[in-house]
CSV table of C-alpha atoms and ligand atoms in Angstrom, one decimal:
chain,number,residue,atom,x,y,z
A,1,MET,CA,-0.4,15.2,3.9
A,2,ILE,CA,-3.7,13.6,2.8
A,3,SER,CA,-7.0,15.1,3.7
A,4,VAL,CA,-10.2,13.1,3.3
A,5,GLU,CA,-13.3,15.3,3.2
A,6,ASN,CA,-16.8,14.0,3.7
A,7,LEU,CA,-15.9,10.7,2.0
A,8,THR,CA,-18.8,8.3,1.2
A,9,LYS,CA,-18.8,5.0,-0.7
A,10,GLN,CA,-22.0,3.2,-1.7
A,11,TYR,CA,-21.9,0.2,-4.0
A,12,LYS,CA,-25.6,-0.3,-4.3
A,13,ALA,CA,-28.9,1.2,-3.1
A,14,GLY,CA,-29.2,1.0,0.7
A,15,LYS,CA,-26.5,1.1,3.3
A,16,PRO,CA,-23.2,2.8,2.3
A,17,VAL,CA,-20.0,1.0,3.1
A,18,PHE,CA,-19.0,4.3,4.9
A,19,LYS,CA,-20.3,7.8,5.0
A,20,GLY,CA,-18.9,11.2,5.6
A,21,ILE,CA,-15.4,10.4,6.7
A,22,SER,CA,-13.4,13.5,7.3
A,23,GLU,CA,-9.8,13.1,8.5
A,24,THR,CA,-6.4,14.7,8.0
A,25,PHE,CA,-3.3,12.4,7.9
A,26,GLU,CA,0.1,14.1,8.3
A,27,SER,CA,3.4,12.9,6.7
A,28,GLY,CA,5.6,10.7,8.8
A,29,ARG,CA,2.8,8.9,10.4
A,30,CYS,CA,1.6,5.3,10.2
A,31,ILE,CA,-2.1,4.8,10.2
A,32,GLY,CA,-3.5,1.4,11.1
A,33,ILE,CA,-6.8,0.4,9.4
A,34,PHE,CA,-8.7,-2.1,11.4
A,35,GLY,CA,-12.0,-3.9,11.4
A,36,PRO,CA,-13.8,-7.1,10.7
A,37,ASN,CA,-14.3,-8.8,7.3
A,38,GLY,CA,-16.4,-6.7,5.0
A,39,SER,CA,-16.3,-3.5,7.1
A,40,GLY,CA,-14.7,-1.3,4.4
A,41,LYS,CA,-11.0,-1.4,4.9
A,42,THR,CA,-10.1,-2.4,1.3
A,43,THR,CA,-12.7,-0.1,-0.1
A,44,PHE,CA,-11.1,2.8,1.8
A,45,LEU,CA,-7.6,1.9,0.7
A,46,ARG,CA,-8.7,1.4,-2.9
A,47,ILE,CA,-10.1,4.9,-3.0
A,48,LEU,CA,-6.9,6.3,-1.5
A,49,SER,CA,-4.9,4.5,-4.2
A,50,VAL,CA,-7.2,5.7,-7.0
A,51,ASN,CA,-8.3,2.2,-7.8
A,52,SER,CA,-11.8,3.2,-6.9
A,53,PHE,CA,-13.8,6.5,-6.9
A,54,PRO,CA,-15.7,7.8,-4.0
A,55,THR,CA,-19.5,8.1,-4.4
A,56,SER,CA,-19.1,11.6,-2.9
A,57,GLY,CA,-16.4,13.5,-1.1
A,58,THR,CA,-12.8,14.2,-1.9
A,59,VAL,CA,-9.3,13.0,-1.2
A,60,LEU,CA,-6.6,15.7,-1.3
A,61,TYR,CA,-2.8,15.0,-1.5
A,62,ASN,CA,-1.0,18.3,-0.6
A,63,GLY,CA,-4.1,20.1,-1.9
A,64,ILE,CA,-4.4,18.0,-5.1
A,65,ASN,CA,-7.6,16.1,-5.7
A,66,ILE,CA,-6.2,12.7,-6.4
A,67,HIS,CA,-9.2,11.5,-8.4
A,68,GLU,CA,-9.2,14.6,-10.7
A,69,GLU,CA,-5.4,14.8,-11.1
A,70,PRO,CA,-4.0,11.3,-10.5
A,71,GLY,CA,-0.9,11.9,-12.5
A,72,LYS,CA,0.3,14.4,-9.9
A,73,TYR,CA,-0.2,11.8,-7.1
A,74,LEU,CA,0.5,8.3,-8.4
A,75,GLY,CA,4.3,9.0,-8.8
A,76,HIS,CA,4.5,9.5,-5.0
A,77,LEU,CA,2.7,6.3,-4.2
A,78,GLY,CA,3.8,2.8,-3.2
A,79,LEU,CA,1.1,0.2,-3.1
A,80,VAL,CA,0.8,-3.3,-1.7
A,81,HIS,CA,-2.6,-4.9,-2.3
A,82,ASP,CA,-3.9,-8.0,-4.1
A,83,GLU,CA,-0.8,-10.0,-5.1
A,84,GLU,CA,-2.8,-11.6,-7.9
A,85,SER,CA,-2.6,-8.3,-9.8
A,86,LEU,CA,1.2,-8.8,-10.4
A,87,PRO,CA,2.3,-9.3,-14.0
A,88,LEU,CA,3.1,-13.0,-13.6
A,89,HIS,CA,5.1,-13.4,-16.8
A,90,LEU,CA,7.8,-11.0,-15.5
A,91,THR,CA,10.4,-11.8,-12.9
A,92,ALA,CA,10.3,-9.8,-9.7
A,93,GLY,CA,13.6,-8.3,-10.8
A,94,GLU,CA,12.2,-7.2,-14.1
A,95,LEU,CA,9.2,-5.7,-12.4
A,96,LEU,CA,11.3,-3.5,-10.1
A,97,GLU,CA,13.5,-2.4,-13.0
A,98,TRP,CA,10.4,-1.4,-15.0
A,99,ILE,CA,9.1,0.5,-12.0
A,100,LEU,CA,12.4,2.3,-11.4
A,101,ARG,CA,12.7,3.2,-15.1
A,102,LYS,CA,9.0,4.4,-15.3
A,103,ARG,CA,9.6,6.7,-12.3
A,104,LYS,CA,12.9,7.9,-13.9
A,105,LEU,CA,14.8,6.5,-10.9
A,106,TRP,CA,16.9,4.0,-12.9
A,107,ASP,CA,20.7,4.6,-12.8
A,108,ASN,CA,23.9,2.6,-12.6
A,109,GLY,CA,23.1,1.5,-9.1
A,110,GLY,CA,19.7,0.1,-10.1
A,111,SER,CA,20.6,-3.6,-10.3
A,112,GLY,CA,22.4,-3.3,-6.9
A,113,LYS,CA,19.4,-1.7,-5.3
A,114,ILE,CA,17.2,-4.5,-6.6
A,115,GLN,CA,19.5,-7.2,-5.3
A,116,GLU,CA,19.8,-5.5,-1.9
A,117,ILE,CA,16.0,-5.3,-1.4
A,118,PHE,CA,15.5,-8.9,-2.4
A,119,ASP,CA,18.4,-10.0,-0.2
A,120,ARG,CA,16.7,-8.2,2.7
A,121,LEU,CA,13.4,-9.8,2.0
A,122,SER,CA,15.0,-13.3,1.3
A,123,LEU,CA,13.7,-13.7,-2.2
A,124,PRO,CA,16.6,-15.3,-4.1
A,125,GLU,CA,14.1,-16.4,-6.8
A,126,TYR,CA,13.8,-12.8,-8.1
A,127,HIS,CA,15.2,-13.9,-11.5
A,128,ASP,CA,12.3,-16.4,-11.9
A,129,PRO,CA,8.9,-15.5,-13.4
A,130,MET,CA,6.4,-14.5,-10.7
A,131,GLY,CA,3.9,-17.0,-12.0
A,132,THR,CA,6.1,-19.7,-10.3
A,133,TYR,CA,5.9,-18.0,-6.9
A,134,SER,CA,4.0,-19.0,-3.8
A,135,THR,CA,1.6,-16.5,-2.2
A,136,GLY,CA,4.2,-15.3,0.3
A,137,MET,CA,6.9,-14.9,-2.5
A,138,LYS,CA,4.4,-12.8,-4.5
A,139,LYS,CA,3.8,-10.7,-1.4
A,140,LYS,CA,7.5,-10.1,-1.1
A,141,ALA,CA,7.7,-9.0,-4.7
A,142,GLN,CA,4.9,-6.5,-4.2
A,143,ILE,CA,6.5,-5.2,-1.0
A,144,ALA,CA,9.8,-4.8,-2.8
A,145,ALA,CA,8.0,-3.0,-5.7
A,146,ALA,CA,6.3,-0.6,-3.3
A,147,PHE,CA,9.4,0.2,-1.2
A,148,ILE,CA,12.1,0.4,-4.0
A,149,VAL,CA,10.9,3.9,-5.1
A,150,LYS,CA,11.0,5.3,-1.5
A,151,PRO,CA,7.4,6.5,-1.8
A,152,ASP,CA,6.0,9.5,0.0
A,153,VAL,CA,2.7,7.7,0.5
A,154,LEU,CA,2.6,3.9,1.2
A,155,ILE,CA,-0.8,2.1,1.0
A,156,MET,CA,-0.7,-1.5,2.1
A,157,ASP,CA,-3.7,-3.8,2.4
A,158,GLU,CA,-2.7,-6.5,4.8
A,159,PRO,CA,1.0,-6.5,3.8
A,160,LEU,CA,2.0,-9.0,6.5
A,161,ARG,CA,-0.6,-11.7,5.5
A,162,GLY,CA,1.0,-14.9,4.3
A,163,LEU,CA,4.5,-13.9,5.4
A,164,ASP,CA,6.7,-16.0,7.7
A,165,GLN,CA,7.7,-14.6,11.1
A,166,THR,CA,11.2,-13.5,10.0
A,167,THR,CA,9.9,-11.7,7.0
A,168,ARG,CA,7.2,-10.0,9.0
A,169,GLY,CA,10.0,-8.6,11.2
A,170,VAL,CA,12.0,-7.4,8.2
A,171,VAL,CA,8.9,-5.7,6.7
A,172,THR,CA,7.9,-4.2,10.0
A,173,ARG,CA,11.4,-2.6,10.2
A,174,MET,CA,11.1,-1.4,6.6
A,175,ILE,CA,7.8,0.3,7.5
A,176,GLY,CA,9.4,2.0,10.5
A,177,GLU,CA,12.3,3.2,8.3
A,178,ALA,CA,9.8,4.6,5.7
A,179,ARG,CA,8.0,6.4,8.5
A,180,GLY,CA,11.3,7.7,9.8
A,181,ARG,CA,12.1,9.4,6.4
A,182,GLY,CA,8.7,11.1,6.4
A,183,ALA,CA,6.4,8.7,4.4
A,184,LEU,CA,2.7,8.7,5.2
A,185,ILE,CA,1.7,5.0,5.6
A,186,PHE,CA,-1.7,3.4,5.6
A,187,MET,CA,-1.8,-0.2,6.6
A,188,SER,CA,-4.7,-2.5,7.1
A,189,SER,CA,-4.5,-5.5,9.4
A,190,HIS,CA,-6.9,-7.8,11.1
A,191,SER,CA,-5.0,-7.5,14.4
A,192,ALA,CA,-2.9,-4.8,16.0
A,193,GLU,CA,-1.1,-7.6,17.9
A,194,ASN,CA,2.7,-7.0,18.1
A,195,LEU,CA,2.3,-3.9,15.9
A,196,SER,CA,1.0,-1.3,18.2
A,197,GLU,CA,4.3,0.5,18.4
A,198,LEU,CA,4.2,1.0,14.6
A,199,PHE,CA,0.9,2.9,14.5
A,200,ASP,CA,0.6,6.6,15.3
A,201,ASP,CA,-3.2,6.6,14.7
A,202,GLN,CA,-5.8,4.0,14.1
A,203,LEU,CA,-9.0,4.0,12.0
A,204,GLU,CA,-11.6,1.5,13.1
A,205,PHE,CA,-14.1,0.2,10.5
A,206,PRO,CA,-17.0,0.1,10.3
A,207,MET,CA,-17.0,3.9,10.7
A,208,LYS,CA,-19.9,5.6,12.3
A,209,LYS,CA,-22.6,6.2,9.7
B,301,ATP,N1,-16.9,-4.2,-6.2
B,301,ATP,C1,-17.9,-4.3,-5.3
B,301,ATP,N2,-19.2,-4.3,-5.6
B,301,ATP,C2,-20.1,-4.4,-4.6
B,301,ATP,N3,-19.9,-4.4,-3.3
B,301,ATP,C3,-18.6,-4.4,-2.9
B,301,ATP,C4,-17.5,-4.3,-3.9
B,301,ATP,N4,-16.3,-4.3,-3.2
B,301,ATP,C5,-16.7,-4.4,-1.9
B,301,ATP,N5,-18.0,-4.5,-1.7
B,301,ATP,C6,-18.7,-4.5,-0.4
B,301,ATP,O1,-18.3,-3.5,0.4
B,301,ATP,C7,-18.2,-3.9,1.7
B,301,ATP,C8,-16.7,-3.7,2.3
B,301,ATP,O2,-15.8,-4.5,1.6
B,301,ATP,P1,-14.2,-4.4,1.8
B,301,ATP,O3,-13.6,-5.3,0.8
B,301,ATP,O4,-13.9,-3.0,1.7
B,301,ATP,O5,-14.1,-4.9,3.3
B,301,ATP,P2,-12.8,-5.3,4.1
B,301,ATP,O6,-13.0,-4.6,5.5
B,301,ATP,O7,-11.6,-4.9,3.4
B,301,ATP,O8,-12.9,-6.8,4.3
B,301,ATP,P3,-11.8,-8.0,4.6
B,301,ATP,O9,-11.3,-7.9,6.0
B,301,ATP,O10,-12.7,-9.3,4.4
B,301,ATP,O11,-10.8,-7.9,3.5
B,301,ATP,C9,-18.6,-5.4,1.8
B,301,ATP,O12,-19.9,-5.4,2.1
B,301,ATP,C10,-18.4,-5.8,0.3
B,301,ATP,O13,-19.4,-6.8,0.0
């Protein structure tokens, strides 16, 4: 469960991006984050993923303040955000192996799990350095990296952007499966079109100030 209490973010003097958001998000739910360009979706998701700090207010994960004790939270997190943040000199396969080892989830079945997820996402190039990938291929690598650890919390900033129709369907099913095993999912999108059955709740930005 994630509780957001009185969350405010202000980058500069004047109008905050959002102010005083208080919400509780239960496990096993998929939360759609919607709104026009510049309305605060990415800012909100960056705070939830400890890539940014709130100006005031707190985010609690099962009672833990995620900005004060990130080490107790980040191991539960899967993140899909800006694909340019990938380590481009690594292959997608190496990235996933590194993540599994770092999370102490690597075992004899590790290589098989990596092959399975890239088969599912249709990324046969997972032995090539990610610097050679197209935008959609990088997005697939990020999605695989987020899902391979079976995270308790999945935070995805426009995970379907740049993906072809078939892959969008695959990722939509993967999101549904993660929700089914109890993950709490935040997902931003510019449109709820064709996805409404996926979302249990929706947050509309800009939030009331
Ligand atoms: N690092 C930053 N420094 C200053 N202002 C910022 C910074 N990051 C975002 N902003 C501002 O915060 C506001 C919200 O931006 P944000 O990226 O959260 O919007 P968004 O809803 O994700 O937009 P989009 O749909 O275009 O991705 C915008 O006015 C933006 O200019």
